[in-house]
């Protein structure tokens, strides 16, 4: 079975440019999560969706960040304009949510973003 | 936001030795998960513990959830080079929302 698919795997761009990260969750999963991982701050939750609806975006750093989930099989995380401090590995994860139980999250292999 | 502290941050030992990694918080979590992450890949779930005092075993790995559900430990017996990786604990702040520790970077030397 295909896991969570993220693209691109690597992105290098200059500050001020728009960056779009893409994620395809596991088929049948109804929850999708965007995380950012850095050496200094570890793995941080940015935003998550249930049934394509954003539930908690309190981790989004600022208005330069936005995320969408137009359908159950696709999500984007956009940074505009990008800044060097946005450099990190961005992970997408999906899970099948039912009730209050905590289901395992399945992570993609991440997008390594470098803003020059 | 609840915080999770892992210790040690780095650990390098010889193959065959035993080790324990700790995950501590001042807050109570409804459940706690342990993940392992290898370079260039995303974290992969190892185990979920839910009940205070719960112990789960996964081959040579033993996971324990503290009685008060504020802390957890991971014990590896007779470590192997394949155990090398970044070990992350994650507490469920509420259903679905996970708070991750900084991780323990484990290196097993042959």
PDB file of C-alpha atoms in Angstrom:
ATOM      1  CA  UNK A   1       0.000   0.000   0.000  1.00  0.00           C
ATOM      2  CA  UNK A   2       1.220   3.498  -0.765  1.00  0.00           C
ATOM      3  CA  UNK A   3       2.094   5.587   2.257  1.00  0.00           C
ATOM      4  CA  UNK A   4       1.824   9.336   2.633  1.00  0.00           C
ATOM      5  CA  UNK A   5       3.381  10.970  -0.403  1.00  0.00           C
ATOM      6  CA  UNK A   6       5.009  14.383  -0.190  1.00  0.00           C
ATOM      7  CA  UNK A   7       6.466  16.542  -2.930  1.00  0.00           C
ATOM      8  CA  UNK A   8       8.913  17.919  -3.592  1.00  0.00           C
ATOM      9  CA  UNK A   9      11.472  16.046  -1.467  1.00  0.00           C
ATOM     10  CA  UNK A  10      13.833  18.991  -1.577  1.00  0.00           C
ATOM     11  CA  UNK A  11      13.251  22.659  -2.319  1.00  0.00           C
ATOM     12  CA  UNK A  12      15.831  25.421  -2.430  1.00  0.00           C
ATOM     13  CA  UNK A  13      14.641  28.923  -3.167  1.00  0.00           C
ATOM     14  CA  UNK A  14      15.447  32.530  -2.462  1.00  0.00           C
ATOM     15  CA  UNK A  15      13.787  34.518   0.254  1.00  0.00           C
ATOM     16  CA  UNK A  16      10.672  36.316  -0.830  1.00  0.00           C
ATOM     17  CA  UNK A  17       9.590  33.539  -3.177  1.00  0.00           C
ATOM     18  CA  UNK A  18       6.379  31.599  -2.767  1.00  0.00           C
ATOM     19  CA  UNK A  19       6.798  27.974  -1.717  1.00  0.00           C
ATOM     20  CA  UNK A  20       4.129  25.286  -2.078  1.00  0.00           C
ATOM     21  CA  UNK A  21       4.472  21.895  -0.421  1.00  0.00           C
ATOM     22  CA  UNK A  22       2.158  19.071  -1.404  1.00  0.00           C
ATOM     23  CA  UNK A  23       0.817  16.009   0.350  1.00  0.00           C
ATOM     24  CA  UNK A  24      -1.255  12.997  -0.629  1.00  0.00           C
ATOM     25  CA  UNK A  25      -2.527  11.152   2.464  1.00  0.00           C
ATOM     26  CA  UNK A  26      -3.123   7.429   2.729  1.00  0.00           C
ATOM     27  CA  UNK A  27      -6.360   6.476   0.995  1.00  0.00           C
ATOM     28  CA  UNK A  28      -9.194   6.114   3.499  1.00  0.00           C
ATOM     29  CA  UNK A  29      -7.593   8.299   6.152  1.00  0.00           C
ATOM     30  CA  UNK A  30      -9.747  11.231   7.250  1.00  0.00           C
ATOM     31  CA  UNK A  31      -7.220  13.279   9.227  1.00  0.00           C
ATOM     32  CA  UNK A  32      -4.200  15.126   7.880  1.00  0.00           C
ATOM     33  CA  UNK A  33      -1.443  16.879   9.805  1.00  0.00           C
ATOM     34  CA  UNK A  34       1.337  19.276   8.805  1.00  0.00           C
ATOM     35  CA  UNK A  35       4.467  19.371  10.992  1.00  0.00           C
ATOM     36  CA  UNK A  36       7.753  21.249  10.884  1.00  0.00           C
ATOM     37  CA  UNK A  37      10.996  19.795  12.241  1.00  0.00           C
ATOM     38  CA  UNK A  38      14.118  21.773  13.129  1.00  0.00           C
ATOM     39  CA  UNK A  39      17.118  21.005  15.305  1.00  0.00           C
ATOM     40  CA  UNK A  40      16.238  23.831  17.677  1.00  0.00           C
ATOM     41  CA  UNK A  41      12.500  23.255  18.097  1.00  0.00           C
ATOM     42  CA  UNK A  42      12.055  19.593  17.230  1.00  0.00           C
ATOM     43  CA  UNK A  43       8.820  18.405  15.616  1.00  0.00           C
ATOM     44  CA  UNK A  44       5.989  20.931  15.861  1.00  0.00           C
ATOM     45  CA  UNK A  45       2.393  20.579  14.727  1.00  0.00           C
ATOM     46  CA  UNK A  46       1.397  23.421  12.409  1.00  0.00           C
ATOM     47  CA  UNK A  47      -2.185  22.547  11.483  1.00  0.00           C
ATOM     48  CA  UNK A  48      -4.474  19.567  11.153  1.00  0.00           C
ATOM     49  CA  UNK A  49      -7.619  18.745   9.225  1.00  0.00           C
ATOM     50  CA  UNK A  50     -10.507  16.345   9.841  1.00  0.00           C
ATOM     51  CA  UNK A  51     -12.608  15.430   6.811  1.00  0.00           C
ATOM     52  CA  UNK A  52     -10.907  18.243   4.854  1.00  0.00           C
ATOM     53  CA  UNK A  53     -11.858  20.890   7.457  1.00  0.00           C
ATOM     54  CA  UNK A  54      -9.105  22.721   9.390  1.00  0.00           C
ATOM     55  CA  UNK A  55      -9.544  21.950  13.084  1.00  0.00           C
ATOM     56  CA  UNK A  56      -6.553  23.566  14.772  1.00  0.00           C
ATOM     57  CA  UNK A  57      -4.160  26.000  13.118  1.00  0.00           C
ATOM     58  CA  UNK A  58      -2.715  27.408  16.336  1.00  0.00           C
ATOM     59  CA  UNK A  59       0.734  26.131  15.363  1.00  0.00           C
ATOM     60  CA  UNK A  60       0.931  28.105  12.131  1.00  0.00           C
ATOM     61  CA  UNK A  61       3.754  30.596  12.739  1.00  0.00           C
ATOM     62  CA  UNK A  62       2.229  33.642  11.066  1.00  0.00           C
ATOM     63  CA  UNK A  63       0.075  34.854   8.228  1.00  0.00           C
ATOM     64  CA  UNK A  64       2.747  33.988   5.695  1.00  0.00           C
ATOM     65  CA  UNK A  65       1.754  30.351   6.175  1.00  0.00           C
ATOM     66  CA  UNK A  66      -1.479  28.910   4.811  1.00  0.00           C
ATOM     67  CA  UNK A  67      -2.765  25.377   4.297  1.00  0.00           C
ATOM     68  CA  UNK A  68      -5.622  23.975   2.264  1.00  0.00           C
ATOM     69  CA  UNK A  69      -7.244  20.602   1.789  1.00  0.00           C
ATOM     70  CA  UNK A  70      -9.540  20.841  -1.227  1.00  0.00           C
ATOM     71  CA  UNK A  71     -10.374  17.122  -1.164  1.00  0.00           C
ATOM     72  CA  UNK A  72      -9.660  13.950   0.797  1.00  0.00           C
ATOM     73  CA  UNK A  73      -6.615  13.046  -1.260  1.00  0.00           C
ATOM     74  CA  UNK A  74      -4.650  16.291  -1.447  1.00  0.00           C
ATOM     75  CA  UNK A  75      -3.343  19.079   0.762  1.00  0.00           C
ATOM     76  CA  UNK A  76      -0.973  21.994   0.305  1.00  0.00           C
ATOM     77  CA  UNK A  77       1.084  24.093   2.684  1.00  0.00           C
ATOM     78  CA  UNK A  78       2.052  27.460   1.237  1.00  0.00           C
ATOM     79  CA  UNK A  79       4.579  30.005   2.469  1.00  0.00           C
ATOM     80  CA  UNK A  80       4.415  33.467   0.932  1.00  0.00           C
ATOM     81  CA  UNK A  81       6.751  35.271   1.151  1.00  0.00           C
ATOM     82  CA  UNK A  82       9.363  32.807   2.367  1.00  0.00           C
ATOM     83  CA  UNK A  83      12.135  33.767   4.805  1.00  0.00           C
ATOM     84  CA  UNK A  84      15.428  32.044   5.740  1.00  0.00           C
ATOM     85  CA  UNK A  85      14.017  31.142   9.180  1.00  0.00           C
ATOM     86  CA  UNK A  86      11.401  28.987   7.432  1.00  0.00           C
ATOM     87  CA  UNK A  87      14.161  26.526   6.479  1.00  0.00           C
ATOM     88  CA  UNK A  88      13.236  23.161   7.984  1.00  0.00           C
ATOM     89  CA  UNK A  89      11.921  19.713   7.122  1.00  0.00           C
ATOM     90  CA  UNK A  90       8.153  19.791   6.681  1.00  0.00           C
ATOM     91  CA  UNK A  91       6.241  16.570   7.285  1.00  0.00           C
ATOM     92  CA  UNK A  92       2.736  15.587   6.377  1.00  0.00           C
ATOM     93  CA  UNK A  93       1.008  12.782   8.289  1.00  0.00           C
ATOM     94  CA  UNK A  94      -2.387  11.132   8.040  1.00  0.00           C
ATOM     95  CA  UNK A  95      -4.521   8.939  10.257  1.00  0.00           C
ATOM     96  CA  UNK A  96      -7.972   7.443  10.496  1.00  0.00           C
ATOM     97  CA  UNK A  97      -9.769   9.286  13.272  1.00  0.00           C
ATOM     98  CA  UNK A  98     -12.651   7.706  15.133  1.00  0.00           C
ATOM     99  CA  UNK A  99     -14.077   9.094  18.331  1.00  0.00           C
ATOM    100  CA  UNK A 100     -11.747  10.242  21.068  1.00  0.00           C
ATOM    101  CA  UNK A 101      -9.117   7.562  20.675  1.00  0.00           C
ATOM    102  CA  UNK A 102      -5.652   8.461  19.541  1.00  0.00           C
ATOM    103  CA  UNK A 103      -4.912   6.659  16.316  1.00  0.00           C
ATOM    104  CA  UNK A 104      -1.385   6.247  14.946  1.00  0.00           C
ATOM    105  CA  UNK A 105      -0.195   8.892  12.566  1.00  0.00           C
ATOM    106  CA  UNK A 106       1.568   7.810   9.383  1.00  0.00           C
ATOM    107  CA  UNK A 107       4.241  10.219   8.220  1.00  0.00           C
ATOM    108  CA  UNK A 108       5.557  10.976   4.775  1.00  0.00           C
ATOM    109  CA  UNK A 109       9.286  11.288   4.154  1.00  0.00           C
ATOM    110  CA  UNK A 110       9.176  15.068   4.367  1.00  0.00           C
ATOM    111  CA  UNK A 111      10.171  18.052   2.256  1.00  0.00           C
ATOM    112  CA  UNK A 112      13.550  19.564   3.097  1.00  0.00           C
ATOM    113  CA  UNK A 113      13.137  23.301   2.523  1.00  0.00           C
ATOM    114  CA  UNK A 114      16.049  25.705   2.309  1.00  0.00           C
ATOM    115  CA  UNK A 115      15.403  29.434   1.948  1.00  0.00           C
ATOM    116  CA  UNK A 116      18.518  31.348   0.923  1.00  0.00           C
TER     117      UNK A 116
ATOM    118  CA  UNK B   1       0.852  23.773  25.564  1.00  0.00           C
ATOM    119  CA  UNK B   2       2.169  20.764  27.447  1.00  0.00           C
ATOM    120  CA  UNK B   3       5.889  20.035  27.182  1.00  0.00           C
ATOM    121  CA  UNK B   4       7.721  16.734  26.981  1.00  0.00           C
ATOM    122  CA  UNK B   5      11.373  16.467  27.934  1.00  0.00           C
ATOM    123  CA  UNK B   6      13.446  13.568  26.729  1.00  0.00           C
ATOM    124  CA  UNK B   7      16.726  12.412  28.180  1.00  0.00           C
ATOM    125  CA  UNK B   8      19.375  11.866  27.257  1.00  0.00           C
ATOM    126  CA  UNK B   9      19.432  13.939  24.077  1.00  0.00           C
ATOM    127  CA  UNK B  10      22.320  11.896  22.689  1.00  0.00           C
ATOM    128  CA  UNK B  11      23.427   8.370  23.549  1.00  0.00           C
ATOM    129  CA  UNK B  12      26.224   6.344  21.996  1.00  0.00           C
ATOM    130  CA  UNK B  13      26.833   2.812  23.242  1.00  0.00           C
ATOM    131  CA  UNK B  14      28.325  -0.479  22.105  1.00  0.00           C
ATOM    132  CA  UNK B  15      26.340  -3.262  20.539  1.00  0.00           C
ATOM    133  CA  UNK B  16      25.040  -5.672  23.170  1.00  0.00           C
ATOM    134  CA  UNK B  17      24.622  -3.101  25.930  1.00  0.00           C
ATOM    135  CA  UNK B  18      21.304  -2.140  27.512  1.00  0.00           C
ATOM    136  CA  UNK B  19      19.905   1.381  27.611  1.00  0.00           C
ATOM    137  CA  UNK B  20      16.958   3.393  28.855  1.00  0.00           C
ATOM    138  CA  UNK B  21      15.499   6.575  27.385  1.00  0.00           C
ATOM    139  CA  UNK B  22      13.191   8.781  29.417  1.00  0.00           C
ATOM    140  CA  UNK B  23      10.274  11.045  28.506  1.00  0.00           C
ATOM    141  CA  UNK B  24       8.981  13.356  31.255  1.00  0.00           C
ATOM    142  CA  UNK B  25       6.319  15.990  31.663  1.00  0.00           C
ATOM    143  CA  UNK B  26       4.613  17.892  34.460  1.00  0.00           C
ATOM    144  CA  UNK B  27       1.302  17.374  32.664  1.00  0.00           C
ATOM    145  CA  UNK B  28      -0.956  14.367  32.312  1.00  0.00           C
ATOM    146  CA  UNK B  29      -1.456  12.854  28.877  1.00  0.00           C
ATOM    147  CA  UNK B  30      -4.354  10.679  27.774  1.00  0.00           C
ATOM    148  CA  UNK B  31      -1.898   8.470  25.899  1.00  0.00           C
ATOM    149  CA  UNK B  32       1.712   8.461  24.842  1.00  0.00           C
ATOM    150  CA  UNK B  33       3.337   7.218  21.666  1.00  0.00           C
ATOM    151  CA  UNK B  34       6.919   6.344  20.823  1.00  0.00           C
ATOM    152  CA  UNK B  35       8.259   6.832  17.285  1.00  0.00           C
ATOM    153  CA  UNK B  36      11.574   6.056  15.642  1.00  0.00           C
ATOM    154  CA  UNK B  37      12.922   8.226  12.860  1.00  0.00           C
ATOM    155  CA  UNK B  38      15.774   7.409  10.490  1.00  0.00           C
ATOM    156  CA  UNK B  39      17.682   9.977   8.401  1.00  0.00           C
ATOM    157  CA  UNK B  40      15.705  11.239   5.422  1.00  0.00           C
ATOM    158  CA  UNK B  41      12.499   9.577   6.556  1.00  0.00           C
ATOM    159  CA  UNK B  42       9.464  10.430   8.625  1.00  0.00           C
ATOM    160  CA  UNK B  43       8.848   9.084  12.135  1.00  0.00           C
ATOM    161  CA  UNK B  44       7.414   5.580  12.354  1.00  0.00           C
ATOM    162  CA  UNK B  45       5.175   4.573  15.243  1.00  0.00           C
ATOM    163  CA  UNK B  46       6.578   1.912  17.580  1.00  0.00           C
ATOM    164  CA  UNK B  47       3.942   1.754  20.303  1.00  0.00           C
ATOM    165  CA  UNK B  48       1.065   3.540  22.022  1.00  0.00           C
ATOM    166  CA  UNK B  49       0.561   3.308  25.789  1.00  0.00           C
ATOM    167  CA  UNK B  50      -2.728   4.399  27.292  1.00  0.00           C
ATOM    168  CA  UNK B  51      -3.146   3.137  30.851  1.00  0.00           C
ATOM    169  CA  UNK B  52      -1.082   4.380  33.797  1.00  0.00           C
ATOM    170  CA  UNK B  53       1.492   1.736  34.714  1.00  0.00           C
ATOM    171  CA  UNK B  54       1.105  -0.028  31.382  1.00  0.00           C
ATOM    172  CA  UNK B  55       4.070  -2.007  30.073  1.00  0.00           C
ATOM    173  CA  UNK B  56       4.382  -3.074  26.442  1.00  0.00           C
ATOM    174  CA  UNK B  57       7.085  -5.158  24.860  1.00  0.00           C
ATOM    175  CA  UNK B  58       8.195  -5.134  21.252  1.00  0.00           C
ATOM    176  CA  UNK B  59      10.922  -7.781  20.918  1.00  0.00           C
ATOM    177  CA  UNK B  60      13.924  -6.273  22.753  1.00  0.00           C
ATOM    178  CA  UNK B  61      12.141  -2.955  23.401  1.00  0.00           C
ATOM    179  CA  UNK B  62      10.130  -2.426  26.595  1.00  0.00           C
ATOM    180  CA  UNK B  63       7.900   0.626  26.973  1.00  0.00           C
ATOM    181  CA  UNK B  64       6.410   1.783  30.249  1.00  0.00           C
ATOM    182  CA  UNK B  65       3.843   4.486  30.983  1.00  0.00           C
ATOM    183  CA  UNK B  66       4.107   6.069  34.411  1.00  0.00           C
ATOM    184  CA  UNK B  67       1.357   5.469  36.956  1.00  0.00           C
ATOM    185  CA  UNK B  68       0.343   9.130  36.816  1.00  0.00           C
ATOM    186  CA  UNK B  69       0.517   9.200  32.996  1.00  0.00           C
ATOM    187  CA  UNK B  70       3.076  12.004  33.072  1.00  0.00           C
ATOM    188  CA  UNK B  71       6.165  10.077  32.058  1.00  0.00           C
ATOM    189  CA  UNK B  72       7.346   7.120  30.046  1.00  0.00           C
ATOM    190  CA  UNK B  73      10.478   5.107  29.438  1.00  0.00           C
ATOM    191  CA  UNK B  74      11.897   3.014  26.648  1.00  0.00           C
ATOM    192  CA  UNK B  75      14.327   0.252  27.547  1.00  0.00           C
ATOM    193  CA  UNK B  76      16.336  -1.602  24.919  1.00  0.00           C
ATOM    194  CA  UNK B  77      17.989  -4.872  25.830  1.00  0.00           C
ATOM    195  CA  UNK B  78      21.106  -6.050  23.999  1.00  0.00           C
ATOM    196  CA  UNK B  79      21.150  -3.135  21.576  1.00  0.00           C
ATOM    197  CA  UNK B  80      21.918  -3.823  17.930  1.00  0.00           C
ATOM    198  CA  UNK B  81      23.291  -1.506  15.240  1.00  0.00           C
ATOM    199  CA  UNK B  82      19.867  -1.575  13.603  1.00  0.00           C
ATOM    200  CA  UNK B  83      18.454   0.213  16.662  1.00  0.00           C
ATOM    201  CA  UNK B  84      20.335   3.371  15.683  1.00  0.00           C
ATOM    202  CA  UNK B  85      17.997   6.295  15.100  1.00  0.00           C
ATOM    203  CA  UNK B  86      16.106   9.208  16.599  1.00  0.00           C
ATOM    204  CA  UNK B  87      13.563   8.126  19.202  1.00  0.00           C
ATOM    205  CA  UNK B  88      10.662  10.495  19.793  1.00  0.00           C
ATOM    206  CA  UNK B  89       7.985  10.372  22.434  1.00  0.00           C
ATOM    207  CA  UNK B  90       4.687  12.117  21.755  1.00  0.00           C
ATOM    208  CA  UNK B  91       1.916  12.858  24.212  1.00  0.00           C
ATOM    209  CA  UNK B  92      -1.719  13.228  23.238  1.00  0.00           C
ATOM    210  CA  UNK B  93      -2.646  16.713  24.441  1.00  0.00           C
ATOM    211  CA  UNK B  94      -6.163  15.866  23.386  1.00  0.00           C
ATOM    212  CA  UNK B  95      -7.479  13.451  20.804  1.00  0.00           C
ATOM    213  CA  UNK B  96      -5.314  13.736  17.677  1.00  0.00           C
ATOM    214  CA  UNK B  97      -3.133  16.640  18.794  1.00  0.00           C
ATOM    215  CA  UNK B  98       0.336  15.309  19.619  1.00  0.00           C
ATOM    216  CA  UNK B  99       3.112  17.122  21.470  1.00  0.00           C
ATOM    217  CA  UNK B 100       6.537  15.725  20.623  1.00  0.00           C
ATOM    218  CA  UNK B 101       9.649  15.606  22.762  1.00  0.00           C
ATOM    219  CA  UNK B 102      12.956  16.831  21.323  1.00  0.00           C
ATOM    220  CA  UNK B 103      14.082  13.266  20.760  1.00  0.00           C
ATOM    221  CA  UNK B 104      16.948  11.027  21.793  1.00  0.00           C
ATOM    222  CA  UNK B 105      19.531  10.405  19.111  1.00  0.00           C
ATOM    223  CA  UNK B 106      20.777   6.865  19.667  1.00  0.00           C
ATOM    224  CA  UNK B 107      23.913   5.453  18.069  1.00  0.00           C
ATOM    225  CA  UNK B 108      24.807   1.787  18.490  1.00  0.00           C
ATOM    226  CA  UNK B 109      28.421   1.088  17.636  1.00  0.00           C
ATOM    227  CA  UNK B 110      29.502  -2.318  16.306  1.00  0.00           C
TER     228      UNK B 110
END
